[in-house]
Short mmCIF file of C-alpha atoms and ligand atoms in Angstrom, two decimals:
data_model
loop_
_atom_site.label_atom_id
_atom_site.label_comp_id
_atom_site.label_asym_id
_atom_site.label_seq_id
_atom_site.Cartn_x
_atom_site.Cartn_y
_atom_site.Cartn_z
CA UNK A 234 0.00 0.02 -0.01
CA UNK A 235 1.38 3.36 -0.97
CA UNK A 236 2.34 5.54 2.01
CA UNK A 237 1.10 9.08 2.38
CA UNK A 238 4.00 10.79 0.69
CA UNK A 239 4.99 7.81 -1.39
CA UNK A 240 4.28 9.25 -4.85
CA UNK A 241 5.88 12.56 -3.96
CA UNK A 242 9.05 10.79 -2.90
CA UNK A 243 9.05 8.33 -5.77
CA UNK A 244 8.38 10.74 -8.63
CA UNK A 245 10.54 13.63 -7.40
CA UNK A 246 13.55 14.58 -9.51
CA UNK A 247 16.27 14.80 -6.88
CA UNK A 248 18.10 18.09 -7.43
CA UNK A 249 21.43 17.85 -9.22
CA UNK A 250 20.79 14.34 -10.56
CA UNK A 251 20.97 13.49 -14.23
CA UNK A 252 17.60 12.35 -15.59
CA UNK A 253 17.48 9.63 -18.26
CA UNK A 254 13.92 9.40 -19.51
CA UNK A 255 14.52 6.06 -21.25
CA UNK A 256 14.84 4.62 -17.72
CA UNK A 257 11.42 5.83 -16.63
CA UNK A 258 8.43 3.75 -17.73
CA UNK A 259 5.58 6.04 -18.83
CA UNK A 260 3.08 3.23 -18.14
CA UNK A 261 4.23 2.66 -14.55
CA UNK A 262 1.41 3.06 -12.01
CA UNK A 263 3.55 2.49 -8.91
CA UNK A 264 1.36 -0.11 -7.27
CA UNK A 265 -1.91 1.73 -7.87
CA UNK A 266 -4.65 0.08 -9.85
CA UNK A 267 -7.32 1.30 -12.13
CA UNK A 268 -10.20 -0.08 -10.02
CA UNK A 269 -9.37 1.99 -6.92
CA UNK A 270 -8.08 5.01 -8.88
CA UNK A 271 -11.48 6.70 -8.97
CA UNK A 272 -11.80 6.69 -5.22
CA UNK A 273 -8.19 7.71 -4.71
CA UNK A 274 -8.61 10.62 -7.12
CA UNK A 275 -11.85 11.66 -5.41
CA UNK A 276 -10.05 11.71 -2.06
CA UNK A 277 -7.20 13.79 -3.56
CA UNK A 278 -9.61 16.29 -5.08
CA UNK A 279 -11.45 16.60 -1.78
CA UNK A 280 -8.19 17.41 -0.05
CA UNK A 281 -7.27 19.94 -2.74
CA UNK A 282 -10.60 21.67 -2.41
CA UNK A 283 -10.29 21.98 1.34
CA UNK A 284 -6.66 23.13 1.18
CA UNK A 285 -7.41 25.75 -1.46
CA UNK A 286 -10.24 27.14 0.62
CA UNK A 287 -7.83 27.65 3.53
CA UNK A 288 -5.07 29.03 1.32
CA UNK A 289 -7.45 31.58 -0.16
CA UNK A 290 -8.83 32.55 3.26
CA UNK A 291 -5.38 32.97 4.75
CA UNK A 292 -4.13 34.91 1.72
CA UNK A 293 -0.47 35.12 2.68
CA UNK A 294 1.10 32.59 0.29
CA UNK A 295 0.63 31.51 -3.29
CA UNK A 296 1.12 28.26 -5.21
CA UNK A 297 2.44 27.99 -8.76
CA UNK A 298 1.84 24.76 -10.67
CA UNK A 299 3.87 24.32 -13.89
CA UNK A 300 2.70 21.73 -16.40
CA UNK A 301 5.00 20.62 -19.20
CA UNK A 302 5.07 17.65 -21.51
CA UNK A 303 5.54 16.72 -25.10
CA UNK A 304 2.55 17.35 -27.39
CA UNK A 305 -0.50 15.24 -26.41
CA UNK A 306 1.00 14.38 -23.01
CA UNK A 307 -2.22 15.41 -21.31
CA UNK A 308 -1.72 18.93 -19.99
CA UNK A 309 -5.27 19.99 -20.84
CA UNK A 310 -6.74 16.80 -19.38
CA UNK A 311 -4.83 17.27 -16.15
CA UNK A 312 -6.15 20.78 -15.82
CA UNK A 313 -9.72 19.63 -16.44
CA UNK A 314 -9.61 16.63 -14.07
CA UNK A 315 -7.40 17.88 -11.28
CA UNK A 316 -7.70 21.66 -11.17
CA UNK A 317 -11.45 21.31 -11.41
CA UNK A 318 -11.27 20.75 -7.65
CA UNK A 319 -10.51 24.43 -7.13
CA UNK A 320 -12.89 27.28 -6.61
CA UNK A 321 -12.35 29.39 -9.77
CA UNK A 322 -12.11 32.38 -7.47
CA UNK A 323 -8.52 32.17 -6.33
CA UNK A 324 -7.28 30.05 -9.22
CA UNK A 325 -5.96 31.11 -12.62
CA UNK A 326 -4.83 29.11 -15.63
CA UNK A 327 -2.38 30.63 -18.12
CA UNK A 328 -1.64 28.90 -21.41
CA UNK A 329 1.60 30.14 -22.93
CA UNK A 330 1.50 30.23 -26.72
CA UNK A 331 3.95 31.42 -29.36
CA UNK A 332 5.06 34.80 -28.03
CA UNK A 333 3.37 37.89 -29.50
CA UNK A 334 5.50 40.66 -31.02
CA UNK A 335 5.13 42.66 -27.77
CA UNK A 336 6.19 39.68 -25.71
CA UNK A 337 9.13 39.09 -28.02
CA UNK A 338 10.15 42.70 -27.60
CA UNK A 339 10.76 42.00 -23.93
CA UNK A 340 12.91 39.52 -22.09
CA UNK A 341 11.48 36.02 -22.01
CA UNK A 342 10.46 36.11 -18.34
CA UNK A 343 8.43 39.30 -18.74
CA UNK A 344 5.18 37.66 -19.80
CA UNK A 345 5.64 34.92 -17.24
CA UNK A 346 6.18 37.19 -14.25
CA UNK A 347 2.97 39.03 -15.04
CA UNK A 348 0.99 35.79 -14.62
CA UNK A 349 2.49 34.50 -11.38
CA UNK A 350 -0.17 34.01 -8.67
CA UNK A 351 -0.86 36.67 -6.05
CA UNK A 352 -1.07 35.78 -2.35
CA UNK A 353 -3.88 33.34 -1.63
CA UNK A 354 -4.03 32.24 -5.29
CA UNK A 355 -3.11 29.08 -7.12
CA UNK A 356 -1.70 29.77 -10.58
CA UNK A 357 -1.49 27.02 -13.16
CA UNK A 358 0.87 27.33 -16.11
CA UNK A 359 -0.07 25.28 -19.14
CA UNK A 360 3.39 25.48 -20.74
CA UNK A 361 5.63 28.08 -19.19
CA UNK A 362 9.02 29.80 -19.25
CA UNK A 363 10.41 26.30 -19.88
CA UNK A 364 9.36 26.65 -23.51
CA UNK A 365 12.25 29.07 -23.76
CA UNK A 366 14.67 26.14 -23.27
CA UNK A 367 12.47 23.54 -25.03
CA UNK A 368 10.89 24.58 -28.32
CA UNK A 369 13.37 27.46 -28.51
CA UNK A 370 16.32 25.08 -28.14
CA UNK A 371 14.95 22.39 -30.45
CA UNK A 372 14.23 24.93 -33.22
CA UNK A 373 17.30 27.13 -32.67
CA UNK A 374 15.04 30.15 -32.21
CA UNK A 375 17.89 31.92 -30.41
CA UNK A 376 21.60 31.02 -30.39
CA UNK A 377 22.85 28.40 -27.95
CA UNK A 378 24.86 31.10 -26.17
CA UNK A 379 21.50 32.71 -25.27
CA UNK A 380 19.37 29.72 -24.28
CA UNK A 381 22.13 27.91 -22.42
CA UNK A 382 22.23 30.68 -19.81
CA UNK A 383 18.52 30.37 -19.15
CA UNK A 384 18.64 27.31 -16.86
CA UNK A 385 20.50 29.29 -14.18
CA UNK A 386 18.35 32.35 -14.86
CA UNK A 387 15.19 30.28 -14.40
CA UNK A 388 16.49 28.80 -11.15
CA UNK A 389 17.18 32.29 -9.85
CA UNK A 390 13.80 33.60 -11.01
CA UNK A 391 12.04 30.75 -9.27
CA UNK A 392 14.08 31.24 -6.12
CA UNK A 393 13.02 34.88 -6.08
CA UNK A 394 9.36 33.83 -6.34
CA UNK A 395 9.83 31.24 -3.61
CA UNK A 396 11.51 33.79 -1.35
CA UNK A 397 8.53 36.03 -1.68
CA UNK A 398 6.02 33.38 -0.68
CA UNK A 399 5.27 31.35 -3.77
CA UNK A 400 5.39 27.56 -3.47
CA UNK A 401 6.37 26.13 -6.83
CA UNK A 402 5.62 22.61 -8.02
CA UNK A 403 6.43 21.40 -11.54
CA UNK A 404 5.02 18.39 -13.33
CA UNK A 405 6.51 16.80 -16.44
CA UNK A 406 3.94 14.52 -18.01
CA UNK A 407 5.85 11.67 -19.61
CA UNK A 408 4.24 9.63 -22.39
CA UNK A 409 5.83 7.18 -24.79
CA UNK A 410 6.32 7.82 -28.49
CA UNK A 411 3.78 5.10 -29.26
CA UNK A 412 1.24 6.66 -26.91
CA UNK A 413 1.67 9.99 -28.68
CA UNK A 414 1.12 8.26 -32.01
CA UNK A 415 -2.15 6.78 -30.77
CA UNK A 416 -3.34 10.09 -29.36
CA UNK A 417 -2.52 11.95 -32.58
CA UNK A 418 -4.28 9.25 -34.58
CA UNK A 419 -7.34 9.54 -32.34
CA UNK A 420 -7.32 13.30 -32.85
CA UNK A 421 -7.15 12.82 -36.59
CA UNK A 422 -9.89 10.20 -36.63
CA UNK A 423 -12.39 12.04 -34.47
CA UNK A 424 -13.87 15.24 -36.00
CA UNK A 425 -14.52 16.53 -32.46
CA UNK A 426 -10.77 16.47 -31.87
CA UNK A 427 -9.68 18.00 -35.18
CA UNK A 428 -9.25 21.37 -33.53
CA UNK A 429 -6.50 19.80 -31.44
CA UNK A 430 -4.64 18.43 -34.44
CA UNK A 431 -2.51 20.06 -37.06
CA UNK A 432 -0.05 18.71 -39.60
CA UNK A 433 2.65 20.69 -37.82
CA UNK A 434 2.24 18.31 -34.89
CA UNK A 435 3.86 15.64 -37.04
CA UNK A 436 6.89 17.85 -37.71
CA UNK A 437 7.30 18.24 -33.97
CA UNK A 438 6.85 14.49 -33.52
CA UNK A 439 9.73 13.93 -35.97
CA UNK A 440 11.91 15.78 -33.50
CA UNK A 441 11.00 13.46 -30.63
CA UNK A 442 14.63 12.71 -29.72
CA UNK A 443 15.55 16.39 -29.65
CA UNK A 444 12.64 17.12 -27.36
CA UNK A 445 13.57 14.25 -25.05
CA UNK A 446 17.13 15.62 -24.82
CA UNK A 447 15.77 19.11 -24.13
CA UNK A 448 13.42 17.81 -21.42
CA UNK A 449 16.22 15.80 -19.84
CA UNK A 450 18.32 18.93 -19.60
CA UNK A 451 15.42 20.84 -18.02
CA UNK A 452 14.77 18.11 -15.47
CA UNK A 453 18.44 17.61 -14.67
CA UNK A 454 19.27 21.31 -14.30
CA UNK A 455 16.16 22.96 -12.90
CA UNK A 456 14.80 20.63 -10.21
CA UNK A 457 15.68 22.57 -7.06
CA UNK A 458 14.68 22.38 -3.40
CA UNK A 459 12.55 25.50 -3.91
CA UNK A 460 10.97 24.42 -7.22
CA UNK A 461 11.08 20.66 -7.64
CA UNK A 462 10.17 18.71 -10.76
CA UNK A 463 8.13 15.53 -10.68
CA UNK A 464 8.16 13.14 -13.63
CA UNK A 465 4.62 11.77 -13.92
CA UNK A 466 4.21 8.55 -15.91
CA UNK A 467 1.33 9.72 -18.08
CA UNK A 468 0.44 6.92 -20.52
CA UNK A 469 -2.49 6.08 -18.26
CA UNK A 470 -4.67 9.12 -17.65
CA UNK A 471 -6.10 7.75 -14.42
CA UNK A 472 -2.65 7.40 -12.87
CA UNK A 473 -1.51 10.78 -14.15
CA UNK A 474 -4.52 12.46 -12.54
CA UNK A 475 -4.21 10.79 -9.20
CA UNK A 476 -0.45 11.33 -9.01
CA UNK A 477 -0.71 15.06 -9.81
CA UNK A 478 -3.62 15.49 -7.34
CA UNK A 479 -1.77 13.60 -4.63
CA UNK A 480 1.56 15.41 -4.98
CA UNK A 481 -0.11 18.79 -5.23
CA UNK A 482 -2.21 18.13 -2.15
CA UNK A 483 0.84 16.97 -0.16
CA UNK A 484 2.69 20.09 -1.23
CA UNK A 485 -0.04 22.49 -0.16
CA UNK A 486 -0.61 20.47 3.00
CA UNK A 487 2.97 21.23 4.04
CA UNK A 488 2.10 24.94 4.07
CA UNK A 489 -0.58 24.09 6.60
CA UNK A 490 -2.86 26.90 5.45
CA UNK A 491 -5.33 27.83 8.18
CA UNK A 492 -8.38 30.01 8.50
CA UNK A 493 -7.50 33.42 9.90
CA UNK A 494 -8.71 34.61 13.29
CA UNK A 495 -11.62 37.10 13.27
CA UNK A 496 -10.66 40.69 12.42
CA UNK A 497 -11.80 41.79 15.88
CA UNK A 498 -12.65 39.90 19.04
CA UNK A 499 -16.17 38.46 18.74
CA UNK A 500 -18.58 38.39 21.66
CA UNK A 501 -19.75 35.02 22.93
CA UNK A 502 -23.21 33.72 22.32
CA UNK A 503 -24.17 36.33 19.73
CA UNK A 504 -27.55 35.65 18.13
CA UNK A 505 -28.05 37.70 15.01
CA UNK A 506 -31.60 38.90 14.40
P1 ADP B 682 -1.19 23.65 -26.81
O1 ADP B 682 -0.43 24.16 -25.63
O2 ADP B 682 -2.55 23.15 -26.46
O3 ADP B 682 -0.41 22.72 -27.67
P2 ADP B 682 -1.02 25.40 -29.07
O4 ADP B 682 -1.36 24.33 -30.06
O5 ADP B 682 -1.53 26.79 -29.36
O6 ADP B 682 -1.50 24.99 -27.63
O7 ADP B 682 0.52 25.41 -28.92
C1 ADP B 682 1.21 26.45 -28.32
C2 ADP B 682 2.51 26.55 -29.07
O8 ADP B 682 3.24 27.67 -28.55
C3 ADP B 682 3.38 25.33 -28.87
O9 ADP B 682 3.80 24.84 -30.10
C4 ADP B 682 4.56 25.89 -28.10
O10 ADP B 682 5.76 25.25 -28.40
C5 ADP B 682 4.57 27.33 -28.55
N1 ADP B 682 5.28 28.19 -27.59
C6 ADP B 682 4.99 28.38 -26.30
N2 ADP B 682 5.93 29.21 -25.74
C7 ADP B 682 6.81 29.52 -26.70
C8 ADP B 682 8.01 30.29 -26.75
N3 ADP B 682 8.45 30.92 -25.66
N4 ADP B 682 8.64 30.39 -27.93
C9 ADP B 682 8.20 29.74 -29.00
N5 ADP B 682 7.10 28.99 -29.05
C10 ADP B 682 6.41 28.86 -27.91
#
């Protein structure tokens, strides 16, 4: 039986270790089974809902959730199934797309910093500043001399956020190449999913190995005590959801958010008419 912090310990990328994704099985469900997954997820979502309520009431810390993964890894599904536990008041989702001309006219962290969560809030990044060392590296959008400095810059940026009261937790959703093929095929075959599919996705798929190398560099260089990465085996959606919910709940639990005391002393036995 999995212990309380078992998934958090098991899936953590220990800082300063070299990650080899070919050694991580994207179908692993770490002793959990599909039959009990529904109940486990429900319990995780219940915890998240309660914790968020307290975090929002206390309003002195924020939580930043970063979601990354290769195309079709399940970022949208994770947001729908896990973050649905949150009261929309106090929660924001930002999806980072190809930068606009205005964004490109600034440094790469400019658009990111504007979307970091305020005190009491949970901010979810669907893609993030990590694109600036992923797609940017794979496509040579800036010279290596520029992107190679960004790992340290990102660590410093995240440390600054952490120092000012933001708890950061980063999830890398890891699917296999075959699983991506099946998901793309399903998107192509189902007219309701066509909006999610473009021929350009296949060009990106052709660069699978480059993306894996870029993700390995991210995971190896930017998992820190103040902003840890977790590699979530994501071939099975049910495991992905329960692992993310569980780790996120454990992380917020550590902050022990609590309801604030009344603004002024309250009289005893008050009956309001
Ligand atoms: P989704 O996130 O659902 O795949 P899109 O299909 O609109 O949404 O994809 C967003 C695209 O924006 C991705 O191809 C991603 O690589 C790209 N992107 C995000 N950030 C950057 C960046 N900083 N530089 C270049 N491209 C980026």
